[in-house]
Amino acid sequence: MLIDVRTEGQRLRIINNFFTKDGKLKNIPAQRKKKLVILAHIVKELEFGKIYPEKEINEFLKKYHEDYATLRRELIMCQFMYRENNQYEMNPKDLWWLR
């Protein structure tokens, strides 16, 4: 499933609507397209090729929202990240649902 958000302006509007000025996520969007934009924005701080233990991913996601487990699950379901044995790694961008 590939989702296309046509313009950077659309992405910025979504980000501005869902994040506070201090970078906290107000709520997790229900609409798939908006959720993908939010997740892509969050993972910008993560490194490709680095393996993250689950505890580190949880702490990272807590910076954005108290429901870090849902965010973590969405990152896997939308193919931003791969999980094996409680270790997480970024997938290549060509596997992401958002382009």
PDB file of C-alpha atoms in Angstrom:
ATOM      1  CA  MET A   1       0.000   0.000   0.000  1.00  0.00           C
ATOM      2  CA  LEU A   2       1.649   3.215  -1.170  1.00  0.00           C
ATOM      3  CA  ILE A   3       0.298   6.573   0.001  1.00  0.00           C
ATOM      4  CA  ASP A   4       1.226   9.717  -1.865  1.00  0.00           C
ATOM      5  CA  VAL A   5       1.030  13.166  -0.283  1.00  0.00           C
ATOM      6  CA  ARG A   6       1.574  15.394  -3.277  1.00  0.00           C
ATOM      7  CA  THR A   7       3.226  18.477  -1.874  1.00  0.00           C
ATOM      8  CA  GLU A   8       5.559  19.446   0.908  1.00  0.00           C
ATOM      9  CA  GLY A   9       2.971  22.084   1.848  1.00  0.00           C
ATOM     10  CA  GLN A  10       0.394  19.366   2.513  1.00  0.00           C
ATOM     11  CA  ARG A  11       2.865  17.522   4.707  1.00  0.00           C
ATOM     12  CA  LEU A  12       3.763  20.664   6.645  1.00  0.00           C
ATOM     13  CA  ARG A  13       0.093  21.481   7.278  1.00  0.00           C
ATOM     14  CA  ILE A  14      -0.466  17.989   8.677  1.00  0.00           C
ATOM     15  CA  ILE A  15       2.636  18.244  10.885  1.00  0.00           C
ATOM     16  CA  ASN A  16       1.649  21.697  12.146  1.00  0.00           C
ATOM     17  CA  ASN A  17      -1.884  20.509  12.945  1.00  0.00           C
ATOM     18  CA  PHE A  18      -0.791  17.466  14.942  1.00  0.00           C
ATOM     19  CA  PHE A  19       2.320  18.679  16.778  1.00  0.00           C
ATOM     20  CA  THR A  20       2.565  21.301  19.508  1.00  0.00           C
ATOM     21  CA  LYS A  21       5.166  24.056  19.317  1.00  0.00           C
ATOM     22  CA  ASP A  22       7.473  22.023  21.585  1.00  0.00           C
ATOM     23  CA  GLY A  23       7.294  18.963  19.304  1.00  0.00           C
ATOM     24  CA  LYS A  24       4.773  16.831  21.202  1.00  0.00           C
ATOM     25  CA  LEU A  25       2.184  14.902  19.239  1.00  0.00           C
ATOM     26  CA  LYS A  26      -1.295  16.184  20.212  1.00  0.00           C
ATOM     27  CA  ASN A  27      -2.974  12.945  19.140  1.00  0.00           C
ATOM     28  CA  ILE A  28      -2.354  10.084  16.768  1.00  0.00           C
ATOM     29  CA  PRO A  29      -4.273  10.702  13.539  1.00  0.00           C
ATOM     30  CA  ALA A  30      -6.953   8.180  12.600  1.00  0.00           C
ATOM     31  CA  GLN A  31      -6.704   8.902   8.880  1.00  0.00           C
ATOM     32  CA  ARG A  32      -4.007   6.706   7.302  1.00  0.00           C
ATOM     33  CA  LYS A  33      -2.487   9.442   5.112  1.00  0.00           C
ATOM     34  CA  LYS A  34      -2.055  11.810   8.043  1.00  0.00           C
ATOM     35  CA  LYS A  35      -0.714   9.053  10.279  1.00  0.00           C
ATOM     36  CA  LEU A  36       1.951   8.210   7.694  1.00  0.00           C
ATOM     37  CA  VAL A  37       3.062  11.838   7.461  1.00  0.00           C
ATOM     38  CA  ILE A  38       3.352  11.998  11.247  1.00  0.00           C
ATOM     39  CA  LEU A  39       5.316   8.743  11.459  1.00  0.00           C
ATOM     40  CA  ALA A  40       7.683   9.830   8.678  1.00  0.00           C
ATOM     41  CA  HIS A  41       8.281  13.074  10.560  1.00  0.00           C
ATOM     42  CA  ILE A  42       9.085  11.220  13.789  1.00  0.00           C
ATOM     43  CA  VAL A  43      11.554   8.754  12.247  1.00  0.00           C
ATOM     44  CA  LYS A  44      13.652  11.545  10.726  1.00  0.00           C
ATOM     45  CA  GLU A  45      15.666  11.492  13.963  1.00  0.00           C
ATOM     46  CA  LEU A  46      16.509   7.793  13.688  1.00  0.00           C
ATOM     47  CA  GLU A  47      19.553   6.426  11.873  1.00  0.00           C
ATOM     48  CA  PHE A  48      19.457   3.963   9.002  1.00  0.00           C
ATOM     49  CA  GLY A  49      21.585   0.907   9.719  1.00  0.00           C
ATOM     50  CA  LYS A  50      21.461   1.323  13.487  1.00  0.00           C
ATOM     51  CA  ILE A  51      19.819  -1.415  15.550  1.00  0.00           C
ATOM     52  CA  TYR A  52      17.711  -0.065  18.414  1.00  0.00           C
ATOM     53  CA  PRO A  53      16.723  -2.135  21.455  1.00  0.00           C
ATOM     54  CA  GLU A  54      13.011  -1.912  22.285  1.00  0.00           C
ATOM     55  CA  LYS A  55      13.689   0.105  25.443  1.00  0.00           C
ATOM     56  CA  GLU A  56      15.540   2.772  23.440  1.00  0.00           C
ATOM     57  CA  ILE A  57      12.733   2.977  20.858  1.00  0.00           C
ATOM     58  CA  ASN A  58      10.181   3.300  23.681  1.00  0.00           C
ATOM     59  CA  GLU A  59      12.112   6.173  25.275  1.00  0.00           C
ATOM     60  CA  PHE A  60      12.497   7.863  21.893  1.00  0.00           C
ATOM     61  CA  LEU A  61       8.762   7.633  21.148  1.00  0.00           C
ATOM     62  CA  LYS A  62       7.788   8.850  24.643  1.00  0.00           C
ATOM     63  CA  LYS A  63       9.267  12.226  23.651  1.00  0.00           C
ATOM     64  CA  TYR A  64       6.388  12.539  21.197  1.00  0.00           C
ATOM     65  CA  HIS A  65       3.396  10.837  22.834  1.00  0.00           C
ATOM     66  CA  GLU A  66       2.524   8.860  25.967  1.00  0.00           C
ATOM     67  CA  ASP A  67       1.124   6.001  23.854  1.00  0.00           C
ATOM     68  CA  TYR A  68       4.531   4.935  22.609  1.00  0.00           C
ATOM     69  CA  ALA A  69       3.368   1.325  22.124  1.00  0.00           C
ATOM     70  CA  THR A  70       0.841   2.372  19.480  1.00  0.00           C
ATOM     71  CA  LEU A  71       3.435   4.520  17.722  1.00  0.00           C
ATOM     72  CA  ARG A  72       5.921   1.641  17.778  1.00  0.00           C
ATOM     73  CA  ARG A  73       3.331  -0.773  16.393  1.00  0.00           C
ATOM     74  CA  GLU A  74       2.394   1.684  13.633  1.00  0.00           C
ATOM     75  CA  LEU A  75       6.049   2.113  12.652  1.00  0.00           C
ATOM     76  CA  ILE A  76       6.212  -1.647  12.076  1.00  0.00           C
ATOM     77  CA  MET A  77       2.817  -1.979  10.371  1.00  0.00           C
ATOM     78  CA  CYS A  78       3.534   0.905   7.971  1.00  0.00           C
ATOM     79  CA  GLN A  79       6.986  -0.530   7.236  1.00  0.00           C
ATOM     80  CA  PHE A  80       9.073   2.353   8.522  1.00  0.00           C
ATOM     81  CA  MET A  81      10.850  -0.119  10.801  1.00  0.00           C
ATOM     82  CA  TYR A  82      11.567  -3.815  11.054  1.00  0.00           C
ATOM     83  CA  ARG A  83      11.472  -5.754  14.329  1.00  0.00           C
ATOM     84  CA  GLU A  84      13.199  -8.972  15.262  1.00  0.00           C
ATOM     85  CA  ASN A  85      13.878 -10.278  18.795  1.00  0.00           C
ATOM     86  CA  ASN A  86      12.851  -6.951  20.393  1.00  0.00           C
ATOM     87  CA  GLN A  87      15.352  -5.064  18.247  1.00  0.00           C
ATOM     88  CA  TYR A  88      14.299  -2.441  15.740  1.00  0.00           C
ATOM     89  CA  GLU A  89      15.909  -1.168  12.574  1.00  0.00           C
ATOM     90  CA  MET A  90      14.830   1.356   9.951  1.00  0.00           C
ATOM     91  CA  ASN A  91      13.644  -0.095   6.653  1.00  0.00           C
ATOM     92  CA  PRO A  92      14.904   1.436   3.397  1.00  0.00           C
ATOM     93  CA  LYS A  93      12.653   4.305   2.267  1.00  0.00           C
ATOM     94  CA  ASP A  94      11.478   2.362  -0.775  1.00  0.00           C
ATOM     95  CA  LEU A  95       9.584   0.033   1.611  1.00  0.00           C
ATOM     96  CA  TRP A  96       7.757   2.881   3.397  1.00  0.00           C
ATOM     97  CA  TRP A  97       4.081   3.323   2.633  1.00  0.00           C
ATOM     98  CA  LEU A  98       4.548   7.063   2.285  1.00  0.00           C
ATOM     99  CA  ARG A  99       6.462   8.562  -0.619  1.00  0.00           C
TER     100      ARG A  99
END
